[in-house]
Amino acid sequence: MPEETRYLSRPAGTRFRGISAFVCALGALSLCAFILARPGMQLERVFAESGLLERTHPWSWLLCVAIAAFGCWRGGARRDVSFHLWAGFLSFVAGMRELDLHVLLNPENIHILGLTPESAVRFRSDWWTDPSTDPLVRIMWAAFFIACAACFFVPLICARVRWKRLLIGLDSFAWTFAAACGFVGLGYVTDDLLLRLSEDPPPWGQLAEESAETVGVALIACALLLAIARGHHARAVALRERTTRVNAAA
């Protein structure tokens, strides 16, 4: 069966597309609210970053979430909608991480969420196994992390992207997305290992980290746009083939 014909074998219903687009749009609005509120937050254990490119990264990730929301609504097959939903979740998490909001889970910052330090999670095995720890707190955080894992794995599994075949076939979308992940990963490694753990970081380190992340986010946005265009083309070809068969049978 041709790829274009398989494309419409399991079309996404309006409800599924609408719910997925709404979830991504809600993530975009939430990320925008956090970006605007971030300057007024006093966070502990956060390394201040004031680079020009660094300031644009949260807005760039917000753009990726918005593109993913459009892709969810525009997608024709369930697998494509699932991919955009997965990409939107990743972009939202990356944007939150860019704002250093992951430290809100730490005891010294969790009061911003309206919780006490005793309700904060500890990323140590002894905290999870210590009988003196409140069981309800452990259950709450275990459910939270399980939900986050589900938001990552379930859409990815449903998308069923054939990465190996696409990369071998020199598919532009697959290679753009792979390059984007490489640049984003390079930026995070440079930031977390080279700059924050080094006693004497090189003067070019911050510029290299910011440049790598900037290129990575830009490529993520391009990959999402390529996925939307690819889906539109596949739907158009499949519909033309179906119309041709119907006319020939008549």
mmCIF file of C-alpha atoms in Angstrom:
data_model
loop_
_atom_site.group_PDB
_atom_site.id
_atom_site.type_symbol
_atom_site.label_atom_id
_atom_site.label_comp_id
_atom_site.label_asym_id
_atom_site.label_seq_id
_atom_site.Cartn_x
_atom_site.Cartn_y
_atom_site.Cartn_z
ATOM 1 C CA MET A 1 0.000 0.000 0.000
ATOM 2 C CA PRO A 2 1.468 3.412 -0.926
ATOM 3 C CA GLU A 3 2.608 5.674 1.915
ATOM 4 C CA GLU A 4 0.058 8.333 0.950
ATOM 5 C CA THR A 5 -2.805 5.801 1.047
ATOM 6 C CA ARG A 6 -1.716 4.475 4.419
ATOM 7 C CA TYR A 7 -1.625 8.051 5.655
ATOM 8 C CA LEU A 8 -5.410 8.341 5.729
ATOM 9 C CA SER A 9 -6.034 4.792 6.958
ATOM 10 C CA ARG A 10 -6.599 6.066 10.491
ATOM 11 C CA PRO A 11 -7.669 9.680 10.200
ATOM 12 C CA ALA A 12 -7.868 11.725 13.384
ATOM 13 C CA GLY A 13 -11.350 12.710 14.432
ATOM 14 C CA THR A 14 -12.292 16.306 15.040
ATOM 15 C CA ARG A 15 -12.610 15.675 18.767
ATOM 16 C CA PHE A 16 -9.129 14.167 19.049
ATOM 17 C CA ARG A 17 -7.597 16.991 17.036
ATOM 18 C CA GLY A 18 -9.493 19.598 19.014
ATOM 19 C CA ILE A 19 -8.539 18.173 22.417
ATOM 20 C CA SER A 20 -4.885 17.809 21.405
ATOM 21 C CA ALA A 21 -4.777 21.340 20.007
ATOM 22 C CA PHE A 22 -6.476 22.671 23.150
ATOM 23 C CA VAL A 23 -3.926 20.936 25.404
ATOM 24 C CA CYS A 24 -1.021 22.405 23.432
ATOM 25 C CA ALA A 25 -2.657 25.842 23.340
ATOM 26 C CA LEU A 26 -3.175 25.662 27.106
ATOM 27 C CA GLY A 27 0.507 24.789 27.481
ATOM 28 C CA ALA A 28 1.451 27.764 25.310
ATOM 29 C CA LEU A 29 -0.684 30.130 27.393
ATOM 30 C CA SER A 30 0.744 28.713 30.624
ATOM 31 C CA LEU A 31 4.308 29.064 29.360
ATOM 32 C CA CYS A 32 3.604 32.646 28.300
ATOM 33 C CA ALA A 33 2.241 33.417 31.781
ATOM 34 C CA PHE A 34 5.340 31.906 33.399
ATOM 35 C CA ILE A 35 7.625 33.912 31.114
ATOM 36 C CA LEU A 36 5.923 37.132 32.131
ATOM 37 C CA ALA A 37 5.890 36.209 35.834
ATOM 38 C CA ARG A 38 9.461 34.903 35.976
ATOM 39 C CA PRO A 39 11.220 38.294 36.559
ATOM 40 C CA GLY A 40 9.251 38.738 39.788
ATOM 41 C CA MET A 41 10.180 35.309 41.189
ATOM 42 C CA GLN A 42 12.961 35.077 43.732
ATOM 43 C CA LEU A 43 14.362 31.598 43.175
ATOM 44 C CA GLU A 44 17.118 30.005 45.227
ATOM 45 C CA ARG A 45 19.924 27.886 43.747
ATOM 46 C CA VAL A 46 19.583 29.392 40.279
ATOM 47 C CA PHE A 47 22.521 30.502 38.154
ATOM 48 C CA ALA A 48 21.789 33.908 36.682
ATOM 49 C CA GLU A 49 22.111 34.079 32.898
ATOM 50 C CA SER A 50 21.925 37.422 31.149
ATOM 51 C CA GLY A 51 22.979 36.688 27.577
ATOM 52 C CA LEU A 52 21.040 38.331 24.786
ATOM 53 C CA LEU A 53 20.263 35.060 23.012
ATOM 54 C CA GLU A 54 19.392 33.410 26.336
ATOM 55 C CA ARG A 55 16.528 35.835 26.855
ATOM 56 C CA THR A 56 14.910 34.813 23.576
ATOM 57 C CA HIS A 57 14.932 31.064 24.257
ATOM 58 C CA PRO A 58 11.736 30.884 26.373
ATOM 59 C CA TRP A 59 9.842 32.795 23.682
ATOM 60 C CA SER A 60 11.313 30.512 21.020
ATOM 61 C CA TRP A 61 10.075 27.448 22.896
ATOM 62 C CA LEU A 62 6.708 29.155 23.248
ATOM 63 C CA LEU A 63 6.631 29.503 19.465
ATOM 64 C CA CYS A 64 7.343 25.777 19.125
ATOM 65 C CA VAL A 65 4.435 24.937 21.437
ATOM 66 C CA ALA A 66 2.170 27.214 19.387
ATOM 67 C CA ILE A 67 3.278 25.526 16.149
ATOM 68 C CA ALA A 68 2.626 22.132 17.731
ATOM 69 C CA ALA A 69 -0.886 23.271 18.675
ATOM 70 C CA PHE A 70 -1.520 24.276 15.063
ATOM 71 C CA GLY A 71 -0.101 20.944 13.907
ATOM 72 C CA CYS A 72 -2.480 19.079 16.209
ATOM 73 C CA TRP A 73 -5.455 20.909 14.764
ATOM 74 C CA ARG A 74 -4.205 20.651 11.174
ATOM 75 C CA GLY A 75 -3.108 17.024 11.361
ATOM 76 C CA GLY A 76 -5.074 14.512 9.363
ATOM 77 C CA ALA A 77 -3.825 11.180 10.741
ATOM 78 C CA ARG A 78 -3.876 10.213 14.414
ATOM 79 C CA ARG A 79 -0.154 9.449 14.344
ATOM 80 C CA ASP A 80 0.655 12.978 13.134
ATOM 81 C CA VAL A 81 -1.540 14.577 15.772
ATOM 82 C CA SER A 82 0.156 12.389 18.386
ATOM 83 C CA PHE A 83 3.588 13.510 17.173
ATOM 84 C CA HIS A 84 2.685 17.196 17.438
ATOM 85 C CA LEU A 85 1.208 16.600 20.886
ATOM 86 C CA TRP A 86 4.470 14.942 21.936
ATOM 87 C CA ALA A 87 6.540 17.767 20.420
ATOM 88 C CA GLY A 88 4.364 20.338 22.179
ATOM 89 C CA PHE A 89 4.929 18.640 25.535
ATOM 90 C CA LEU A 90 8.702 18.528 24.974
ATOM 91 C CA SER A 91 8.770 22.192 23.959
ATOM 92 C CA PHE A 92 6.749 23.155 27.036
ATOM 93 C CA VAL A 93 9.104 21.259 29.358
ATOM 94 C CA ALA A 94 12.137 22.774 27.616
ATOM 95 C CA GLY A 95 10.654 26.253 28.007
ATOM 96 C CA MET A 96 10.004 25.674 31.715
ATOM 97 C CA ARG A 97 13.533 24.396 32.136
ATOM 98 C CA GLU A 98 14.869 27.457 30.288
ATOM 99 C CA LEU A 99 13.100 29.589 32.905
ATOM 100 C CA ASP A 100 14.727 27.474 35.663
ATOM 101 C CA LEU A 101 11.258 26.672 37.007
ATOM 102 C CA HIS A 102 12.242 23.080 37.714
ATOM 103 C CA VAL A 103 13.752 24.413 40.972
ATOM 104 C CA LEU A 104 10.216 25.110 42.183
ATOM 105 C CA LEU A 105 10.202 21.479 43.303
ATOM 106 C CA ASN A 106 13.085 22.145 45.701
ATOM 107 C CA PRO A 107 12.259 22.712 49.401
ATOM 108 C CA GLU A 108 13.598 26.295 49.370
ATOM 109 C CA ASN A 109 11.365 27.326 46.438
ATOM 110 C CA ILE A 110 8.259 25.187 46.769
ATOM 111 C CA HIS A 111 6.493 27.854 48.840
ATOM 112 C CA ILE A 112 5.885 29.660 45.537
ATOM 113 C CA LEU A 113 3.552 26.798 44.634
ATOM 114 C CA GLY A 114 1.746 27.214 47.957
ATOM 115 C CA LEU A 115 3.311 24.098 49.520
ATOM 116 C CA THR A 116 5.444 23.683 52.620
ATOM 117 C CA PRO A 117 9.079 22.503 52.461
ATOM 118 C CA GLU A 118 7.948 19.188 53.973
ATOM 119 C CA SER A 119 5.853 18.612 50.844
ATOM 120 C CA ALA A 120 8.808 19.013 48.468
ATOM 121 C CA VAL A 121 10.249 16.080 46.597
ATOM 122 C CA ARG A 122 13.804 14.853 47.138
ATOM 123 C CA PHE A 123 15.656 13.230 44.284
ATOM 124 C CA ARG A 124 17.339 10.669 46.551
ATOM 125 C CA SER A 125 16.527 7.000 46.942
ATOM 126 C CA ASP A 126 16.708 7.161 50.749
ATOM 127 C CA TRP A 127 13.923 9.786 50.808
ATOM 128 C CA TRP A 128 11.626 7.466 48.872
ATOM 129 C CA THR A 129 12.392 4.500 51.154
ATOM 130 C CA ASP A 130 12.531 6.383 54.477
ATOM 131 C CA PRO A 131 9.487 5.315 56.569
ATOM 132 C CA SER A 132 9.485 8.700 58.310
ATOM 133 C CA THR A 133 8.576 10.447 55.055
ATOM 134 C CA ASP A 134 4.873 11.188 54.717
ATOM 135 C CA PRO A 135 3.416 8.416 52.502
ATOM 136 C CA LEU A 136 0.889 10.822 50.988
ATOM 137 C CA VAL A 137 3.721 13.117 49.855
ATOM 138 C CA ARG A 138 5.537 10.223 48.203
ATOM 139 C CA ILE A 139 2.345 9.044 46.520
ATOM 140 C CA MET A 140 1.624 12.564 45.292
ATOM 141 C CA TRP A 141 5.045 12.994 43.701
ATOM 142 C CA ALA A 142 5.097 9.446 42.324
ATOM 143 C CA ALA A 143 1.759 10.136 40.605
ATOM 144 C CA PHE A 144 3.135 13.421 39.262
ATOM 145 C CA PHE A 145 6.215 11.809 37.721
ATOM 146 C CA ILE A 146 4.193 8.902 36.342
ATOM 147 C CA ALA A 147 1.857 11.408 34.696
ATOM 148 C CA CYS A 148 4.844 13.255 33.186
ATOM 149 C CA ALA A 149 6.257 9.970 31.895
ATOM 150 C CA ALA A 150 2.878 9.124 30.365
ATOM 151 C CA CYS A 151 2.729 12.530 28.660
ATOM 152 C CA PHE A 152 6.104 11.741 27.111
ATOM 153 C CA PHE A 153 5.782 8.072 26.142
ATOM 154 C CA VAL A 154 2.111 7.667 25.196
ATOM 155 C CA PRO A 155 2.048 10.268 22.355
ATOM 156 C CA LEU A 156 5.466 9.083 21.160
ATOM 157 C CA ILE A 157 4.293 5.476 20.967
ATOM 158 C CA CYS A 158 1.067 6.474 19.237
ATOM 159 C CA ALA A 159 2.995 8.593 16.706
ATOM 160 C CA ARG A 160 4.966 5.535 15.524
ATOM 161 C CA VAL A 161 7.527 7.673 13.719
ATOM 162 C CA ARG A 162 9.793 5.433 11.663
ATOM 163 C CA TRP A 163 12.951 7.374 12.470
ATOM 164 C CA LYS A 164 15.403 4.800 11.101
ATOM 165 C CA ARG A 165 13.695 4.519 7.734
ATOM 166 C CA LEU A 166 13.280 8.268 7.431
ATOM 167 C CA LEU A 167 16.911 8.976 8.287
ATOM 168 C CA ILE A 168 18.198 6.340 5.887
ATOM 169 C CA GLY A 169 15.934 7.811 3.219
ATOM 170 C CA LEU A 170 17.427 11.265 3.839
ATOM 171 C CA ASP A 171 14.041 12.673 4.792
ATOM 172 C CA SER A 172 14.305 16.434 5.367
ATOM 173 C CA PHE A 173 11.970 16.432 8.373
ATOM 174 C CA ALA A 174 13.784 13.604 10.155
ATOM 175 C CA TRP A 175 17.257 15.068 9.600
ATOM 176 C CA THR A 176 16.128 18.554 10.642
ATOM 177 C CA PHE A 177 14.611 17.176 13.841
ATOM 178 C CA ALA A 178 17.711 15.068 14.549
ATOM 179 C CA ALA A 179 19.988 18.068 14.021
ATOM 180 C CA ALA A 180 17.763 20.133 16.310
ATOM 181 C CA CYS A 181 18.035 17.550 19.092
ATOM 182 C CA GLY A 182 21.798 17.486 18.621
ATOM 183 C CA PHE A 183 22.184 21.250 18.943
ATOM 184 C CA VAL A 184 19.817 21.470 21.934
ATOM 185 C CA GLY A 185 21.658 18.614 23.646
ATOM 186 C CA LEU A 186 25.003 20.290 22.939
ATOM 187 C CA GLY A 187 23.726 23.500 24.486
ATOM 188 C CA TYR A 188 22.489 21.758 27.633
ATOM 189 C CA VAL A 189 25.723 19.798 28.041
ATOM 190 C CA THR A 190 27.775 22.953 27.621
ATOM 191 C CA ASP A 191 25.610 24.805 30.129
ATOM 192 C CA ASP A 192 25.364 22.102 32.811
ATOM 193 C CA LEU A 193 28.886 20.638 32.537
ATOM 194 C CA LEU A 194 31.270 23.133 31.019
ATOM 195 C CA LEU A 195 29.976 26.365 32.523
ATOM 196 C CA ARG A 196 28.344 25.448 35.838
ATOM 197 C CA LEU A 197 30.788 22.789 37.017
ATOM 198 C CA SER A 198 33.985 24.441 35.852
ATOM 199 C CA GLU A 199 35.788 26.724 38.278
ATOM 200 C CA ASP A 200 37.228 28.761 35.431
ATOM 201 C CA PRO A 201 34.855 28.520 32.446
ATOM 202 C CA PRO A 202 36.236 29.764 29.131
ATOM 203 C CA PRO A 203 35.048 33.213 28.012
ATOM 204 C CA TRP A 204 33.518 31.770 24.858
ATOM 205 C CA GLY A 205 31.514 29.163 26.783
ATOM 206 C CA GLN A 206 28.330 31.188 27.269
ATOM 207 C CA LEU A 207 28.222 32.321 23.651
ATOM 208 C CA ALA A 208 28.729 28.727 22.446
ATOM 209 C CA GLU A 209 25.956 27.438 24.701
ATOM 210 C CA GLU A 210 23.527 30.176 23.700
ATOM 211 C CA SER A 211 24.307 29.771 19.998
ATOM 212 C CA ALA A 212 23.843 25.992 20.090
ATOM 213 C CA GLU A 213 20.486 26.277 21.855
ATOM 214 C CA THR A 214 19.336 29.047 19.525
ATOM 215 C CA VAL A 215 20.105 26.962 16.451
ATOM 216 C CA GLY A 216 18.478 23.930 18.070
ATOM 217 C CA VAL A 217 15.207 25.698 18.883
ATOM 218 C CA ALA A 218 15.083 27.247 15.415
ATOM 219 C CA LEU A 219 15.527 23.795 13.854
ATOM 220 C CA ILE A 220 12.800 22.359 16.097
ATOM 221 C CA ALA A 221 10.391 25.003 14.786
ATOM 222 C CA CYS A 222 11.469 24.256 11.202
ATOM 223 C CA ALA A 223 10.987 20.509 11.741
ATOM 224 C CA LEU A 224 7.459 21.043 13.059
ATOM 225 C CA LEU A 225 6.619 23.227 10.068
ATOM 226 C CA LEU A 226 8.039 20.568 7.745
ATOM 227 C CA ALA A 227 5.888 17.943 9.465
ATOM 228 C CA ILE A 228 2.773 20.069 8.931
ATOM 229 C CA ALA A 229 3.642 20.650 5.259
ATOM 230 C CA ARG A 230 4.452 16.964 4.796
ATOM 231 C CA GLY A 231 1.086 15.964 6.234
ATOM 232 C CA HIS A 232 -0.761 18.436 4.042
ATOM 233 C CA HIS A 233 1.001 17.103 0.935
ATOM 234 C CA ALA A 234 0.326 13.467 1.861
ATOM 235 C CA ARG A 235 -3.364 14.170 2.426
ATOM 236 C CA ALA A 236 -3.643 15.973 -0.890
ATOM 237 C CA VAL A 237 -1.955 13.101 -2.780
ATOM 238 C CA ALA A 238 -4.049 10.458 -1.038
ATOM 239 C CA LEU A 239 -7.269 12.328 -1.753
ATOM 240 C CA ARG A 240 -6.331 12.716 -5.427
ATOM 241 C CA GLU A 241 -5.582 8.992 -5.706
ATOM 242 C CA ARG A 242 -8.860 8.108 -4.018
ATOM 243 C CA THR A 243 -10.797 10.444 -6.285
ATOM 244 C CA THR A 244 -9.085 8.953 -9.341
ATOM 245 C CA ARG A 245 -10.025 5.412 -8.285
ATOM 246 C CA VAL A 246 -13.639 6.412 -7.635
ATOM 247 C CA ASN A 247 -13.896 8.108 -11.049
ATOM 248 C CA ALA A 248 -12.296 5.133 -12.769
ATOM 249 C CA ALA A 249 -14.714 2.724 -11.087
ATOM 250 C CA ALA A 250 -17.672 4.895 -12.137
#
